[in-house]
Each structure stands twice: as structure tokens, then as C-alpha cells.
Amino acid sequence: MKNNFSFLFLIISCFVFSQNCKYSVTVNNDGFEKTGKFTLKIINTDQKPFKIPATINLCNIKLVALEFFNEESQAFEKTNLANKDIDCFTFKDKSKNLRPDKMYVYEINIKSDFEVLQSKNFFDSFKNRKYRFKISFPLDSYNQCGESNVLITEWIYKN
């Protein structure tokens, strides 16, 4: 009996941890150059609902990559990212349920986020330079979405 219970627990654990959430993400960065804001739309393409953060801000966002355009080589070049200690002790991460075939739109003010994530006046200092970046943030717990619980955007361009 004990072996049967252990075997059943193992099968259930494998099923739960092997699940992935399916979604699509689109970014609209119209006006980004002037405002420092863009919208990120996530659509649940799965058959089951999953939880997403109600808001995206410094406490649940991570700058994954940042590259500046080199005019001489006509290519983007990787930049070292600052590793800053951000105080999110009082942040309460609220979530919402994203049902199948539904979408949720985030408005992200990366201008103010860059000032904390990178350096003060980052957005204004590089207003005449082209750069691109990727951000990531967690969706739900690992239990529900497995390895797909961390959303990483495609390149977001600032021209």
C-alpha cells in the first residue's frame, strides 16, 4: 500500500510540474521615445486559466538584456547591466486570473524604471541613441506553469 501511494504521488508530481502555460505577447511601443511608456499585451492561448501579476513594476520586473546601437559597426552591442539592490519589502504582489482566450494589457513606464534599474536620468541621457532591451517577469508559481512561468519579451526597440 505504501509503495502504491508513493508511486501515485510521483505520477501526480510529474504531471503537475511538467505543465506549461501557453500565451502570446505583443508589445506596442508607439510614442515610447517621447513618453518612456509602452504597452505589453498578454493573451492566454491555453485551455486553462493561469494567474498573472495585476501590475508590473520594479519589484517584479527584471531587465534581461540591454544593447546600444553602434553607428560605426551598424550593429547592436551588448551592455553590462547594473546590479542594484532594490527595496521591495512593502510591495504586495497582487495577481489576477487570465482565462482562456482572454487578454490583459499592461502599461509599463520604463522611463522611471530605468532610473532605478540602471542609472538616474538614463532615459533622458540616451534620448538621442538607439537601444533595445528585453524584460522578464514571473507569471504564476512554478507549480501551475512549470518552466513557462517566466515571461521574457522579444527585443523592445527605442529608436
PDB file of C-alpha atoms in Angstrom:
ATOM      1  CA  MET A   1       0.000   0.000   0.000  1.00  0.00           C
ATOM      2  CA  LYS A   2       2.833   2.389   0.871  1.00  0.00           C
ATOM      3  CA  ASN A   3       4.515   1.681  -2.485  1.00  0.00           C
ATOM      4  CA  ASN A   4       1.272   2.345  -4.359  1.00  0.00           C
ATOM      5  CA  PHE A   5       0.836   5.681  -2.595  1.00  0.00           C
ATOM      6  CA  SER A   6       4.440   6.672  -3.353  1.00  0.00           C
ATOM      7  CA  PHE A   7       4.029   5.721  -7.000  1.00  0.00           C
ATOM      8  CA  LEU A   8       0.755   7.678  -7.279  1.00  0.00           C
ATOM      9  CA  PHE A   9       2.361  10.721  -5.646  1.00  0.00           C
ATOM     10  CA  LEU A  10       5.275  10.514  -8.092  1.00  0.00           C
ATOM     11  CA  ILE A  11       2.965  10.387 -11.124  1.00  0.00           C
ATOM     12  CA  ILE A  12       0.871  13.317  -9.878  1.00  0.00           C
ATOM     13  CA  SER A  13       4.014  15.360  -9.164  1.00  0.00           C
ATOM     14  CA  CYS A  14       5.386  14.681 -12.643  1.00  0.00           C
ATOM     15  CA  PHE A  15       2.089  15.722 -14.224  1.00  0.00           C
ATOM     16  CA  VAL A  16       1.809  18.909 -12.189  1.00  0.00           C
ATOM     17  CA  PHE A  17       5.412  20.016 -12.669  1.00  0.00           C
ATOM     18  CA  SER A  18       5.511  19.225 -16.393  1.00  0.00           C
ATOM     19  CA  GLN A  19       2.671  21.589 -17.284  1.00  0.00           C
ATOM     20  CA  ASN A  20       3.334  24.729 -19.256  1.00  0.00           C
ATOM     21  CA  CYS A  21       1.137  27.777 -19.666  1.00  0.00           C
ATOM     22  CA  LYS A  22       0.595  28.859 -23.249  1.00  0.00           C
ATOM     23  CA  TYR A  23       0.368  32.549 -24.078  1.00  0.00           C
ATOM     24  CA  SER A  24       1.312  35.111 -26.680  1.00  0.00           C
ATOM     25  CA  VAL A  25       2.799  38.519 -26.010  1.00  0.00           C
ATOM     26  CA  THR A  26       2.794  41.649 -28.149  1.00  0.00           C
ATOM     27  CA  VAL A  27       4.438  44.980 -27.426  1.00  0.00           C
ATOM     28  CA  ASN A  28       3.243  48.355 -28.663  1.00  0.00           C
ATOM     29  CA  ASN A  29       5.957  50.951 -28.280  1.00  0.00           C
ATOM     30  CA  ASP A  30       4.296  53.786 -30.237  1.00  0.00           C
ATOM     31  CA  GLY A  31       5.251  57.013 -28.503  1.00  0.00           C
ATOM     32  CA  PHE A  32       7.868  55.237 -26.409  1.00  0.00           C
ATOM     33  CA  GLU A  33      10.603  57.619 -27.500  1.00  0.00           C
ATOM     34  CA  LYS A  34       8.737  60.611 -26.053  1.00  0.00           C
ATOM     35  CA  THR A  35       6.951  59.154 -23.034  1.00  0.00           C
ATOM     36  CA  GLY A  36       9.091  56.216 -21.925  1.00  0.00           C
ATOM     37  CA  LYS A  37       5.930  54.111 -21.771  1.00  0.00           C
ATOM     38  CA  PHE A  38       4.871  51.084 -23.771  1.00  0.00           C
ATOM     39  CA  THR A  39       2.075  48.560 -23.571  1.00  0.00           C
ATOM     40  CA  LEU A  40       2.526  44.840 -23.252  1.00  0.00           C
ATOM     41  CA  LYS A  41      -0.443  42.625 -24.150  1.00  0.00           C
ATOM     42  CA  ILE A  42      -0.577  39.017 -22.956  1.00  0.00           C
ATOM     43  CA  ILE A  43      -3.172  36.614 -24.392  1.00  0.00           C
ATOM     44  CA  ASN A  44      -3.937  33.248 -22.831  1.00  0.00           C
ATOM     45  CA  THR A  45      -3.829  30.725 -25.700  1.00  0.00           C
ATOM     46  CA  ASP A  46      -4.164  27.798 -23.302  1.00  0.00           C
ATOM     47  CA  GLN A  47      -7.249  25.754 -22.429  1.00  0.00           C
ATOM     48  CA  LYS A  48      -6.951  26.548 -18.741  1.00  0.00           C
ATOM     49  CA  PRO A  49      -6.653  29.813 -16.813  1.00  0.00           C
ATOM     50  CA  PHE A  50      -3.482  30.888 -15.038  1.00  0.00           C
ATOM     51  CA  LYS A  51      -2.516  33.739 -12.768  1.00  0.00           C
ATOM     52  CA  ILE A  52      -0.632  36.825 -13.879  1.00  0.00           C
ATOM     53  CA  PRO A  53       0.542  39.857 -11.896  1.00  0.00           C
ATOM     54  CA  ALA A  54      -2.037  42.637 -11.675  1.00  0.00           C
ATOM     55  CA  THR A  55       0.706  45.199 -12.269  1.00  0.00           C
ATOM     56  CA  ILE A  56       4.279  45.134 -13.470  1.00  0.00           C
ATOM     57  CA  ASN A  57       6.732  47.366 -11.676  1.00  0.00           C
ATOM     58  CA  LEU A  58      10.267  47.345 -10.318  1.00  0.00           C
ATOM     59  CA  CYS A  59       9.500  44.665  -7.774  1.00  0.00           C
ATOM     60  CA  ASN A  60       8.501  42.005 -10.281  1.00  0.00           C
ATOM     61  CA  ILE A  61      10.297  43.137 -13.441  1.00  0.00           C
ATOM     62  CA  LYS A  62      13.841  42.246 -14.463  1.00  0.00           C
ATOM     63  CA  LEU A  63      15.926  43.834 -17.183  1.00  0.00           C
ATOM     64  CA  VAL A  64      17.306  40.790 -19.012  1.00  0.00           C
ATOM     65  CA  ALA A  65      19.334  42.428 -21.797  1.00  0.00           C
ATOM     66  CA  LEU A  66      20.292  45.930 -22.922  1.00  0.00           C
ATOM     67  CA  GLU A  67      22.113  46.734 -26.163  1.00  0.00           C
ATOM     68  CA  PHE A  68      23.124  50.072 -27.699  1.00  0.00           C
ATOM     69  CA  PHE A  69      23.395  50.662 -31.438  1.00  0.00           C
ATOM     70  CA  ASN A  70      26.914  51.357 -32.668  1.00  0.00           C
ATOM     71  CA  GLU A  71      26.757  53.736 -35.653  1.00  0.00           C
ATOM     72  CA  GLU A  72      30.227  52.717 -36.899  1.00  0.00           C
ATOM     73  CA  SER A  73      29.610  48.971 -36.991  1.00  0.00           C
ATOM     74  CA  GLN A  74      25.873  49.370 -37.698  1.00  0.00           C
ATOM     75  CA  ALA A  75      25.114  46.697 -35.087  1.00  0.00           C
ATOM     76  CA  PHE A  76      23.736  46.473 -31.577  1.00  0.00           C
ATOM     77  CA  GLU A  77      26.331  45.847 -28.878  1.00  0.00           C
ATOM     78  CA  LYS A  78      25.696  44.260 -25.503  1.00  0.00           C
ATOM     79  CA  THR A  79      25.952  46.484 -22.438  1.00  0.00           C
ATOM     80  CA  ASN A  80      26.784  45.460 -18.901  1.00  0.00           C
ATOM     81  CA  LEU A  81      23.734  45.701 -16.692  1.00  0.00           C
ATOM     82  CA  ALA A  82      23.887  47.425 -13.349  1.00  0.00           C
ATOM     83  CA  ASN A  83      23.162  45.174 -10.394  1.00  0.00           C
ATOM     84  CA  LYS A  84      21.275  47.365  -7.991  1.00  0.00           C
ATOM     85  CA  ASP A  85      19.705  46.446  -4.715  1.00  0.00           C
ATOM     86  CA  ILE A  86      16.040  47.432  -4.922  1.00  0.00           C
ATOM     87  CA  ASP A  87      13.918  47.618  -1.789  1.00  0.00           C
ATOM     88  CA  CYS A  88      10.583  45.893  -2.391  1.00  0.00           C
ATOM     89  CA  PHE A  89       9.872  44.974   1.198  1.00  0.00           C
ATOM     90  CA  THR A  90       6.496  46.718   1.276  1.00  0.00           C
ATOM     91  CA  PHE A  91       5.413  45.533  -2.206  1.00  0.00           C
ATOM     92  CA  LYS A  92       2.321  43.327  -2.168  1.00  0.00           C
ATOM     93  CA  ASP A  93       2.201  41.295  -5.369  1.00  0.00           C
ATOM     94  CA  LYS A  94      -1.443  41.016  -6.394  1.00  0.00           C
ATOM     95  CA  SER A  95      -2.482  38.682  -9.155  1.00  0.00           C
ATOM     96  CA  LYS A  96      -5.429  38.153 -11.432  1.00  0.00           C
ATOM     97  CA  ASN A  97      -6.757  35.119 -13.239  1.00  0.00           C
ATOM     98  CA  LEU A  98      -6.258  35.163 -17.021  1.00  0.00           C
ATOM     99  CA  ARG A  99      -8.923  32.942 -18.564  1.00  0.00           C
ATOM    100  CA  PRO A 100      -8.537  31.089 -21.885  1.00  0.00           C
ATOM    101  CA  ASP A 101      -8.688  33.324 -24.979  1.00  0.00           C
ATOM    102  CA  LYS A 102      -8.675  36.466 -22.830  1.00  0.00           C
ATOM    103  CA  MET A 103      -6.090  39.215 -22.819  1.00  0.00           C
ATOM    104  CA  TYR A 104      -4.637  41.634 -20.329  1.00  0.00           C
ATOM    105  CA  VAL A 105      -2.783  44.826 -21.180  1.00  0.00           C
ATOM    106  CA  TYR A 106      -0.025  46.279 -19.022  1.00  0.00           C
ATOM    107  CA  GLU A 107       1.189  49.849 -19.366  1.00  0.00           C
ATOM    108  CA  ILE A 108       4.823  49.951 -18.369  1.00  0.00           C
ATOM    109  CA  ASN A 109       6.684  53.166 -17.610  1.00  0.00           C
ATOM    110  CA  ILE A 110      10.209  52.015 -18.319  1.00  0.00           C
ATOM    111  CA  LYS A 111      11.479  55.605 -18.140  1.00  0.00           C
ATOM    112  CA  SER A 112      11.115  55.704 -14.365  1.00  0.00           C
ATOM    113  CA  ASP A 113      12.102  52.032 -14.047  1.00  0.00           C
ATOM    114  CA  PHE A 114      15.376  52.593 -15.927  1.00  0.00           C
ATOM    115  CA  GLU A 115      16.256  55.338 -13.463  1.00  0.00           C
ATOM    116  CA  VAL A 116      16.143  52.766 -10.688  1.00  0.00           C
ATOM    117  CA  LEU A 117      17.330  49.705 -12.624  1.00  0.00           C
ATOM    118  CA  GLN A 118      20.224  51.395 -14.452  1.00  0.00           C
ATOM    119  CA  SER A 119      21.051  54.996 -13.532  1.00  0.00           C
ATOM    120  CA  LYS A 120      19.436  58.318 -12.733  1.00  0.00           C
ATOM    121  CA  ASN A 121      18.203  60.142 -15.855  1.00  0.00           C
ATOM    122  CA  PHE A 122      19.011  57.085 -18.017  1.00  0.00           C
ATOM    123  CA  PHE A 123      16.129  57.688 -20.412  1.00  0.00           C
ATOM    124  CA  ASP A 124      16.928  61.384 -20.904  1.00  0.00           C
ATOM    125  CA  SER A 125      20.698  60.807 -21.136  1.00  0.00           C
ATOM    126  CA  PHE A 126      20.266  58.360 -24.026  1.00  0.00           C
ATOM    127  CA  LYS A 127      17.355  60.076 -25.782  1.00  0.00           C
ATOM    128  CA  ASN A 128      19.411  60.543 -28.974  1.00  0.00           C
ATOM    129  CA  ARG A 129      20.758  56.977 -29.047  1.00  0.00           C
ATOM    130  CA  LYS A 130      19.188  53.816 -30.384  1.00  0.00           C
ATOM    131  CA  TYR A 131      18.965  50.900 -27.996  1.00  0.00           C
ATOM    132  CA  ARG A 132      16.951  47.782 -27.386  1.00  0.00           C
ATOM    133  CA  PHE A 133      16.152  45.751 -24.304  1.00  0.00           C
ATOM    134  CA  LYS A 134      14.324  42.692 -23.036  1.00  0.00           C
ATOM    135  CA  ILE A 135      12.403  42.457 -19.789  1.00  0.00           C
ATOM    136  CA  SER A 136      11.064  39.488 -17.895  1.00  0.00           C
ATOM    137  CA  PHE A 137       8.600  38.949 -15.091  1.00  0.00           C
ATOM    138  CA  PRO A 138       7.051  35.908 -13.419  1.00  0.00           C
ATOM    139  CA  LEU A 139       3.530  34.800 -14.289  1.00  0.00           C
ATOM    140  CA  ASP A 140       2.374  32.349 -11.654  1.00  0.00           C
ATOM    141  CA  SER A 141       4.002  29.923  -9.323  1.00  0.00           C
ATOM    142  CA  TYR A 142       6.162  27.212 -10.814  1.00  0.00           C
ATOM    143  CA  ASN A 143       3.540  24.654  -9.738  1.00  0.00           C
ATOM    144  CA  GLN A 144       0.981  25.793 -12.306  1.00  0.00           C
ATOM    145  CA  CYS A 145       3.057  26.939 -15.286  1.00  0.00           C
ATOM    146  CA  GLY A 146       6.262  24.960 -14.928  1.00  0.00           C
ATOM    147  CA  GLU A 147       9.220  26.467 -16.749  1.00  0.00           C
ATOM    148  CA  SER A 148       6.947  28.781 -18.744  1.00  0.00           C
ATOM    149  CA  ASN A 149       6.180  30.808 -15.611  1.00  0.00           C
ATOM    150  CA  VAL A 150       8.775  33.441 -16.531  1.00  0.00           C
ATOM    151  CA  LEU A 151       7.753  35.630 -19.447  1.00  0.00           C
ATOM    152  CA  ILE A 152      10.647  37.127 -21.429  1.00  0.00           C
ATOM    153  CA  THR A 153       9.773  39.687 -24.086  1.00  0.00           C
ATOM    154  CA  GLU A 154      11.291  39.887 -27.526  1.00  0.00           C
ATOM    155  CA  TRP A 155      13.513  42.912 -28.169  1.00  0.00           C
ATOM    156  CA  ILE A 156      11.838  46.254 -27.440  1.00  0.00           C
ATOM    157  CA  TYR A 157      13.393  48.997 -29.547  1.00  0.00           C
ATOM    158  CA  LYS A 158      13.963  52.660 -28.755  1.00  0.00           C
ATOM    159  CA  ASN A 159      14.960  54.429 -31.985  1.00  0.00           C
TER     160      ASN A 159
END
